[in-house]
Amino acid sequence: MKKSSLIIISILLVLIAFSIFIYKSKSKLSSVEEDSRNFSFKDTASITKIFIADKEGDKCLIERTKEGWLVNGKYKCRSEAILNLLEVIKNVEVKMSVPKQSKQNVIKFMTSNALKVEIYSEDNLVKQYYVGHETPDSEGSYMLLTDIDKNKNFKDPFVCFIPGFVGFLQPRFIAKENEWRDRVVLNYTPPQIKQIKVTHSKEPSDSSFIIEVINTNSFKLKNFQNKELLFDENKMRQYLIYFQNISYEVLITGKNKKLQDSLSSLKPFSEIEITTIDSKKNQFKFYRKQFMGDIVPEMNIKYSHDPDRFYLSFDQDKEWALIQYFVFGKLLISSSYFTQGNPVKK
């Protein structure tokens, strides 16, 4: 074989080897890039817990239990908050790469404000990523994925979104415990209730009353002198149904200690005490809220207190919340509600 032919063959072999090396390198880079974009976890039914932490020191462990989803082992989670979170986990996609000129600024900003998210399935860590701030058009959020096998973050963040949803994603990842809590504060069915005692301290004494639930078809209405009163049975049944799925608007526990201390020094204008069939007592105290709105001259009304909202203390005065008259007002009736018209039951 001629020397020139050997040289040509050698060159071809080198070129082939180089081409194979380039192809494998590109394939490897392509695989790494694909892994770095794989934020979603489709099998949300297998998720057992989700950990979320922010840069302010707030941490929430959301766990699936027989009683439903719990936050930090203490409180039931709001169902809509769980559904919103699982929707992101399942459907999040990469919208676009972060432009090179913006990459360092995005990473720097994420370092100071991104939420850390860990997702577990059967107690195995299946996803870990960081959820950052929204994009300038507010139609996506910056996210950075972790390579779990190497315990190292991928180098490139991405703009992520949910197809069909316009908005950013970070608000769905809640790190503050109180924001996860189920807002339902009263949820009793008639078979669970033994007695309801309603006290109106600012009203005439005969406005207060006691309801005794003998069974789901038998009730007694009494005043505070233990005298039985006539009542309309239909109104009684309707009133007892009102105690299901009653929620506060905003939990204020720990947010304004000065306000809590001020309210604690006052006498509530009304109280509801519920005794359940297992003889447990739960007390709910109601306080007026100062009116902060504008007076409408045409209506010639001067409010002594806020006509829309007031305060509630519950759980032995450990919890405080802002509530609406629209929601709770139907519970704070007087005894005359049951006795007006033609009484049909004693």
Short mmCIF file of C-alpha atoms in Angstrom, two decimals:
data_model
loop_
_atom_site.label_atom_id
_atom_site.label_comp_id
_atom_site.label_asym_id
_atom_site.label_seq_id
_atom_site.Cartn_x
_atom_site.Cartn_y
_atom_site.Cartn_z
CA MET A 1 0.00 0.00 0.00
CA LYS A 2 1.31 3.35 -0.94
CA LYS A 3 2.40 5.72 1.78
CA SER A 4 -0.05 8.37 0.54
CA SER A 5 -2.95 5.92 0.88
CA LEU A 6 -1.96 5.15 4.48
CA ILE A 7 -1.90 8.84 5.25
CA ILE A 8 -5.38 9.32 3.75
CA ILE A 9 -6.78 6.34 5.68
CA SER A 10 -5.22 7.61 8.92
CA ILE A 11 -6.74 11.05 8.38
CA LEU A 12 -10.15 9.50 7.68
CA LEU A 13 -9.94 7.41 10.86
CA VAL A 14 -9.04 10.49 12.90
CA LEU A 15 -11.94 12.41 11.38
CA ILE A 16 -14.34 9.55 12.07
CA ALA A 17 -13.13 9.28 15.68
CA PHE A 18 -13.45 13.05 16.09
CA SER A 19 -16.96 13.01 14.60
CA ILE A 20 -18.00 10.24 16.99
CA PHE A 21 -16.55 12.21 19.91
CA ILE A 22 -18.41 15.37 18.85
CA TYR A 23 -21.66 13.44 18.38
CA LYS A 24 -21.39 11.81 21.79
CA SER A 25 -20.49 15.12 23.42
CA LYS A 26 -23.47 16.85 21.84
CA SER A 27 -25.72 13.97 22.84
CA LYS A 28 -24.42 14.20 26.38
CA LEU A 29 -24.94 17.97 26.46
CA SER A 30 -28.41 17.53 24.98
CA SER A 31 -29.25 14.97 27.67
CA VAL A 32 -27.99 17.26 30.43
CA GLU A 33 -29.96 20.19 29.01
CA GLU A 34 -33.08 18.03 28.81
CA ASP A 35 -32.66 16.93 32.43
CA SER A 36 -32.18 20.54 33.54
CA ARG A 37 -35.59 21.42 32.01
CA ASN A 38 -37.54 18.53 33.56
CA PHE A 39 -39.40 20.36 36.36
CA SER A 40 -42.77 18.59 36.28
CA PHE A 41 -43.73 15.48 38.25
CA LYS A 42 -46.79 13.88 36.72
CA ASP A 43 -47.67 11.27 39.34
CA THR A 44 -49.04 13.70 41.93
CA ALA A 45 -51.18 10.92 43.48
CA SER A 46 -47.98 9.31 44.78
CA ILE A 47 -46.69 12.48 46.48
CA THR A 48 -46.46 12.01 50.24
CA LYS A 49 -44.97 15.33 51.30
CA ILE A 50 -43.78 18.69 49.99
CA PHE A 51 -41.27 20.93 51.74
CA ILE A 52 -41.19 24.67 51.01
CA ALA A 53 -38.84 27.22 52.55
CA ASP A 54 -38.21 30.91 51.92
CA LYS A 55 -35.24 33.18 52.60
CA GLU A 56 -36.96 34.73 55.63
CA GLY A 57 -36.74 31.50 57.63
CA ASP A 58 -40.32 30.33 57.05
CA LYS A 59 -40.66 26.59 56.48
CA CYS A 60 -43.67 24.42 55.69
CA LEU A 61 -43.84 20.65 55.49
CA ILE A 62 -47.05 19.68 53.70
CA GLU A 63 -47.90 16.02 54.35
CA ARG A 64 -50.62 13.72 53.02
CA THR A 65 -52.36 11.95 55.93
CA LYS A 66 -55.52 9.92 56.52
CA GLU A 67 -57.15 13.15 57.74
CA GLY A 68 -56.11 15.02 54.61
CA TRP A 69 -53.17 17.35 53.94
CA LEU A 70 -51.57 18.85 57.07
CA VAL A 71 -49.07 21.69 57.39
CA ASN A 72 -46.23 21.16 59.86
CA GLY A 73 -48.23 18.40 61.53
CA LYS A 74 -50.60 20.96 63.07
CA TYR A 75 -53.35 22.28 60.83
CA LYS A 76 -55.47 21.12 57.93
CA CYS A 77 -54.50 22.76 54.66
CA ARG A 78 -56.84 24.81 52.49
CA SER A 79 -58.07 22.51 49.75
CA GLU A 80 -57.76 25.17 47.04
CA ALA A 81 -54.15 25.86 48.04
CA ILE A 82 -53.27 22.17 47.74
CA LEU A 83 -54.99 21.87 44.36
CA ASN A 84 -53.17 24.96 43.06
CA LEU A 85 -49.82 23.60 44.21
CA LEU A 86 -50.34 20.13 42.75
CA GLU A 87 -51.40 21.70 39.45
CA VAL A 88 -48.06 23.49 39.19
CA ILE A 89 -46.10 20.39 40.17
CA LYS A 90 -47.84 18.32 37.51
CA ASN A 91 -48.10 20.78 34.62
CA VAL A 92 -45.18 23.21 34.91
CA GLU A 93 -43.19 23.55 31.69
CA VAL A 94 -40.25 25.52 30.40
CA LYS A 95 -41.37 28.49 28.34
CA MET A 96 -37.93 29.70 27.32
CA SER A 97 -34.29 29.83 28.33
CA VAL A 98 -33.02 32.85 30.21
CA PRO A 99 -31.10 35.13 27.79
CA LYS A 100 -27.34 35.11 28.38
CA GLN A 101 -27.26 38.83 29.14
CA SER A 102 -29.86 38.36 31.92
CA LYS A 103 -28.67 35.06 33.38
CA GLN A 104 -26.32 36.40 36.06
CA ASN A 105 -28.79 39.01 37.28
CA VAL A 106 -31.57 36.39 37.47
CA ILE A 107 -29.38 33.98 39.44
CA LYS A 108 -28.24 36.79 41.77
CA PHE A 109 -31.84 37.84 42.44
CA MET A 110 -32.96 34.24 42.95
CA THR A 111 -30.22 33.76 45.51
CA SER A 112 -31.91 36.33 47.73
CA ASN A 113 -35.59 35.63 47.15
CA ALA A 114 -36.23 32.19 45.63
CA LEU A 115 -38.24 29.52 47.42
CA LYS A 116 -36.72 26.08 47.88
CA VAL A 117 -39.09 23.23 47.01
CA GLU A 118 -38.61 19.52 47.74
CA ILE A 119 -41.12 16.94 46.51
CA TYR A 120 -41.26 13.43 47.97
CA SER A 121 -42.95 10.30 46.66
CA GLU A 122 -43.05 7.35 49.05
CA ASP A 123 -40.51 9.27 51.15
CA ASN A 124 -38.06 9.45 48.26
CA LEU A 125 -36.93 12.86 47.04
CA VAL A 126 -38.11 12.99 43.41
CA LYS A 127 -37.79 16.69 42.62
CA GLN A 128 -35.95 19.66 44.06
CA TYR A 129 -35.95 23.12 42.56
CA TYR A 130 -35.98 26.84 43.32
CA VAL A 131 -38.88 29.09 42.39
CA GLY A 132 -37.88 32.69 41.81
CA HIS A 133 -39.50 35.98 40.93
CA GLU A 134 -41.82 36.67 38.04
CA THR A 135 -40.72 37.69 34.56
CA PRO A 136 -41.17 41.33 33.45
CA ASP A 137 -44.37 40.43 31.59
CA SER A 138 -45.73 38.62 34.72
CA GLU A 139 -46.51 35.56 32.62
CA GLY A 140 -43.92 33.20 34.06
CA SER A 141 -41.47 32.60 36.89
CA TYR A 142 -37.75 31.91 36.93
CA MET A 143 -36.95 28.39 38.16
CA LEU A 144 -33.76 26.41 38.71
CA LEU A 145 -33.71 22.61 38.98
CA THR A 146 -31.45 20.45 41.15
CA ASP A 147 -29.70 17.32 39.87
CA ILE A 148 -30.73 15.02 42.72
CA ASP A 149 -28.29 12.24 41.82
CA LYS A 150 -25.34 14.62 42.02
CA ASN A 151 -26.86 16.81 44.78
CA LYS A 152 -25.96 19.82 42.70
CA ASN A 153 -28.00 22.52 40.99
CA PHE A 154 -28.02 22.70 37.21
CA LYS A 155 -26.26 25.81 35.97
CA ASP A 156 -29.10 27.32 33.92
CA PRO A 157 -32.38 28.76 35.21
CA PHE A 158 -35.44 28.82 32.95
CA VAL A 159 -38.63 30.80 32.55
CA CYS A 160 -41.44 28.40 33.53
CA PHE A 161 -45.21 28.55 33.19
CA ILE A 162 -48.39 26.47 33.12
CA PRO A 163 -49.86 26.15 29.62
CA GLY A 164 -53.19 27.94 29.49
CA PHE A 165 -52.53 29.93 32.68
CA VAL A 166 -51.56 33.58 32.51
CA GLY A 167 -49.65 34.64 35.61
CA PHE A 168 -46.61 33.78 37.68
CA LEU A 169 -46.10 30.70 39.84
CA GLN A 170 -44.33 31.71 43.04
CA PRO A 171 -47.54 32.60 45.01
CA ARG A 172 -48.68 28.97 44.73
CA PHE A 173 -45.64 27.82 46.71
CA ILE A 174 -46.52 28.97 50.23
CA ALA A 175 -43.82 28.98 52.91
CA LYS A 176 -45.76 30.71 55.71
CA GLU A 177 -47.65 28.29 57.94
CA ASN A 178 -50.69 30.49 58.62
CA GLU A 179 -51.32 31.01 54.91
CA TRP A 180 -51.75 27.26 54.45
CA ARG A 181 -54.29 26.86 57.20
CA ASP A 182 -57.85 25.85 56.42
CA ARG A 183 -60.00 28.92 57.16
CA VAL A 184 -62.98 26.87 58.35
CA VAL A 185 -63.45 27.68 62.04
CA LEU A 186 -66.96 26.35 62.63
CA ASN A 187 -68.11 23.07 61.13
CA TYR A 188 -70.75 21.21 63.13
CA THR A 189 -73.66 19.08 61.97
CA PRO A 190 -76.72 18.69 64.27
CA PRO A 191 -75.80 15.12 65.32
CA GLN A 192 -72.49 16.45 66.67
CA ILE A 193 -74.09 19.15 68.82
CA LYS A 194 -75.35 18.75 72.36
CA GLN A 195 -75.91 22.41 73.20
CA ILE A 196 -75.49 25.90 71.76
CA LYS A 197 -75.36 28.88 74.08
CA VAL A 198 -75.55 32.37 72.53
CA THR A 199 -74.85 35.36 74.77
CA HIS A 200 -75.44 38.97 73.72
CA SER A 201 -73.82 41.07 76.44
CA LYS A 202 -74.76 44.42 74.86
CA GLU A 203 -78.42 43.53 74.26
CA PRO A 204 -81.40 42.90 76.59
CA SER A 205 -81.05 39.67 78.55
CA ASP A 206 -83.99 38.01 76.80
CA SER A 207 -82.13 38.16 73.48
CA SER A 208 -79.67 35.49 74.67
CA PHE A 209 -80.68 31.85 74.47
CA ILE A 210 -79.72 28.18 74.85
CA ILE A 211 -80.51 25.40 72.39
CA GLU A 212 -80.45 21.80 73.57
CA VAL A 213 -80.25 19.18 70.85
CA ILE A 214 -81.95 16.02 72.14
CA ASN A 215 -81.57 14.32 68.76
CA THR A 216 -81.82 15.35 65.13
CA ASN A 217 -85.61 15.61 65.44
CA SER A 218 -86.01 16.97 68.96
CA PHE A 219 -84.82 20.31 70.38
CA LYS A 220 -85.37 22.64 73.30
CA LEU A 221 -85.08 26.44 73.36
CA LYS A 222 -84.46 28.10 76.73
CA ASN A 223 -83.69 31.53 78.11
CA PHE A 224 -80.97 32.14 80.68
CA GLN A 225 -83.47 31.58 83.48
CA ASN A 226 -83.83 28.01 82.21
CA LYS A 227 -87.37 28.65 81.03
CA GLU A 228 -88.43 26.76 77.92
CA LEU A 229 -89.62 28.90 75.02
CA LEU A 230 -91.91 28.17 72.13
CA PHE A 231 -90.15 28.05 68.78
CA ASP A 232 -90.64 27.47 65.09
CA GLU A 233 -89.16 24.07 64.30
CA ASN A 234 -88.28 24.96 60.70
CA LYS A 235 -86.33 28.00 61.85
CA MET A 236 -84.56 25.87 64.44
CA ARG A 237 -83.47 23.30 61.84
CA GLN A 238 -82.28 26.03 59.50
CA TYR A 239 -80.30 27.73 62.25
CA LEU A 240 -78.49 24.52 63.18
CA ILE A 241 -77.50 24.00 59.54
CA TYR A 242 -75.81 27.43 59.58
CA PHE A 243 -72.99 26.04 61.74
CA GLN A 244 -71.43 24.10 58.87
CA ASN A 245 -68.38 25.31 56.91
CA ILE A 246 -68.11 28.80 58.44
CA SER A 247 -64.75 30.43 57.63
CA TYR A 248 -62.84 33.47 58.79
CA GLU A 249 -61.55 35.96 56.24
CA VAL A 250 -58.01 36.62 57.53
CA LEU A 251 -56.10 35.06 60.40
CA ILE A 252 -54.45 37.81 62.46
CA THR A 253 -52.85 35.67 65.17
CA GLY A 254 -49.34 36.97 65.82
CA LYS A 255 -49.58 39.71 63.18
CA ASN A 256 -50.75 42.53 65.46
CA LYS A 257 -50.11 41.81 69.13
CA LYS A 258 -51.14 45.33 70.12
CA LEU A 259 -54.56 44.80 68.55
CA GLN A 260 -54.93 41.39 70.19
CA ASP A 261 -54.04 42.79 73.62
CA SER A 262 -56.46 45.67 73.13
CA LEU A 263 -59.32 43.35 72.18
CA SER A 264 -58.51 40.95 75.02
CA SER A 265 -59.08 43.75 77.53
CA LEU A 266 -62.61 44.31 76.19
CA LYS A 267 -65.80 42.40 76.82
CA PRO A 268 -67.05 40.69 73.65
CA PHE A 269 -70.39 41.96 72.40
CA SER A 270 -71.49 38.37 71.73
CA GLU A 271 -70.32 34.85 72.47
CA ILE A 272 -71.21 31.41 71.18
CA GLU A 273 -70.42 28.33 73.22
CA ILE A 274 -70.88 24.96 71.54
CA THR A 275 -70.94 21.75 73.55
CA THR A 276 -70.50 18.62 71.46
CA ILE A 277 -71.99 15.21 72.20
CA ASP A 278 -68.69 14.16 73.82
CA SER A 279 -69.13 17.12 76.24
CA LYS A 280 -66.29 19.21 74.79
CA LYS A 281 -66.88 22.97 74.90
CA ASN A 282 -65.70 25.38 72.22
CA GLN A 283 -66.06 29.10 72.74
CA PHE A 284 -66.19 31.80 70.09
CA LYS A 285 -66.03 35.48 71.12
CA PHE A 286 -66.94 38.41 68.89
CA TYR A 287 -65.56 41.97 69.07
CA ARG A 288 -66.48 45.12 67.15
CA LYS A 289 -64.07 46.60 64.64
CA GLN A 290 -63.55 50.34 64.47
CA PHE A 291 -65.10 51.90 61.39
CA MET A 292 -62.36 53.22 59.08
CA GLY A 293 -64.42 53.99 55.98
CA ASP A 294 -65.93 57.17 54.62
CA ILE A 295 -69.29 58.52 55.73
CA VAL A 296 -71.78 58.90 52.89
CA PRO A 297 -73.54 62.28 53.55
CA GLU A 298 -76.54 61.38 51.37
CA MET A 299 -77.35 58.39 53.59
CA ASN A 300 -76.96 60.41 56.79
CA ILE A 301 -75.42 57.43 58.58
CA LYS A 302 -72.68 57.65 61.16
CA TYR A 303 -71.33 54.21 61.97
CA SER A 304 -70.20 53.43 65.52
CA HIS A 305 -68.31 50.39 64.20
CA ASP A 306 -67.44 48.70 60.92
CA PRO A 307 -70.70 47.50 59.32
CA ASP A 308 -68.99 44.77 57.28
CA ARG A 309 -66.32 43.17 59.43
CA PHE A 310 -65.52 42.36 63.04
CA TYR A 311 -63.11 40.22 65.08
CA LEU A 312 -63.26 36.68 66.40
CA SER A 313 -61.25 34.91 69.08
CA PHE A 314 -61.32 31.12 69.30
CA ASP A 315 -59.32 28.12 70.49
CA GLN A 316 -59.32 29.40 74.07
CA ASP A 317 -58.36 32.91 72.95
CA LYS A 318 -55.16 31.66 71.34
CA GLU A 319 -56.34 32.44 67.82
CA TRP A 320 -57.66 35.71 66.37
CA ALA A 321 -59.26 36.40 63.01
CA LEU A 322 -61.02 39.05 60.95
CA ILE A 323 -64.50 37.90 59.91
CA GLN A 324 -67.47 39.15 57.90
CA TYR A 325 -71.00 39.89 59.11
CA PHE A 326 -72.21 38.38 55.85
CA VAL A 327 -70.79 35.01 56.98
CA PHE A 328 -71.19 35.07 60.77
CA GLY A 329 -74.13 37.43 61.19
CA LYS A 330 -76.72 34.66 60.75
CA LEU A 331 -75.31 32.92 63.84
CA LEU A 332 -75.67 35.98 66.07
CA ILE A 333 -79.47 36.18 66.09
CA SER A 334 -81.64 36.80 69.16
CA SER A 335 -84.17 34.41 70.67
CA SER A 336 -86.99 36.34 68.96
CA TYR A 337 -85.89 34.84 65.63
CA PHE A 338 -87.32 31.49 66.75
CA THR A 339 -90.43 32.83 68.44
CA GLN A 340 -91.72 35.30 65.88
CA GLY A 341 -94.76 34.18 63.90
CA ASN A 342 -96.67 31.08 64.81
CA PRO A 343 -94.68 28.75 67.04
CA VAL A 344 -95.23 25.13 66.18
CA LYS A 345 -93.03 23.30 68.65
CA LYS A 346 -92.25 23.35 72.34
#
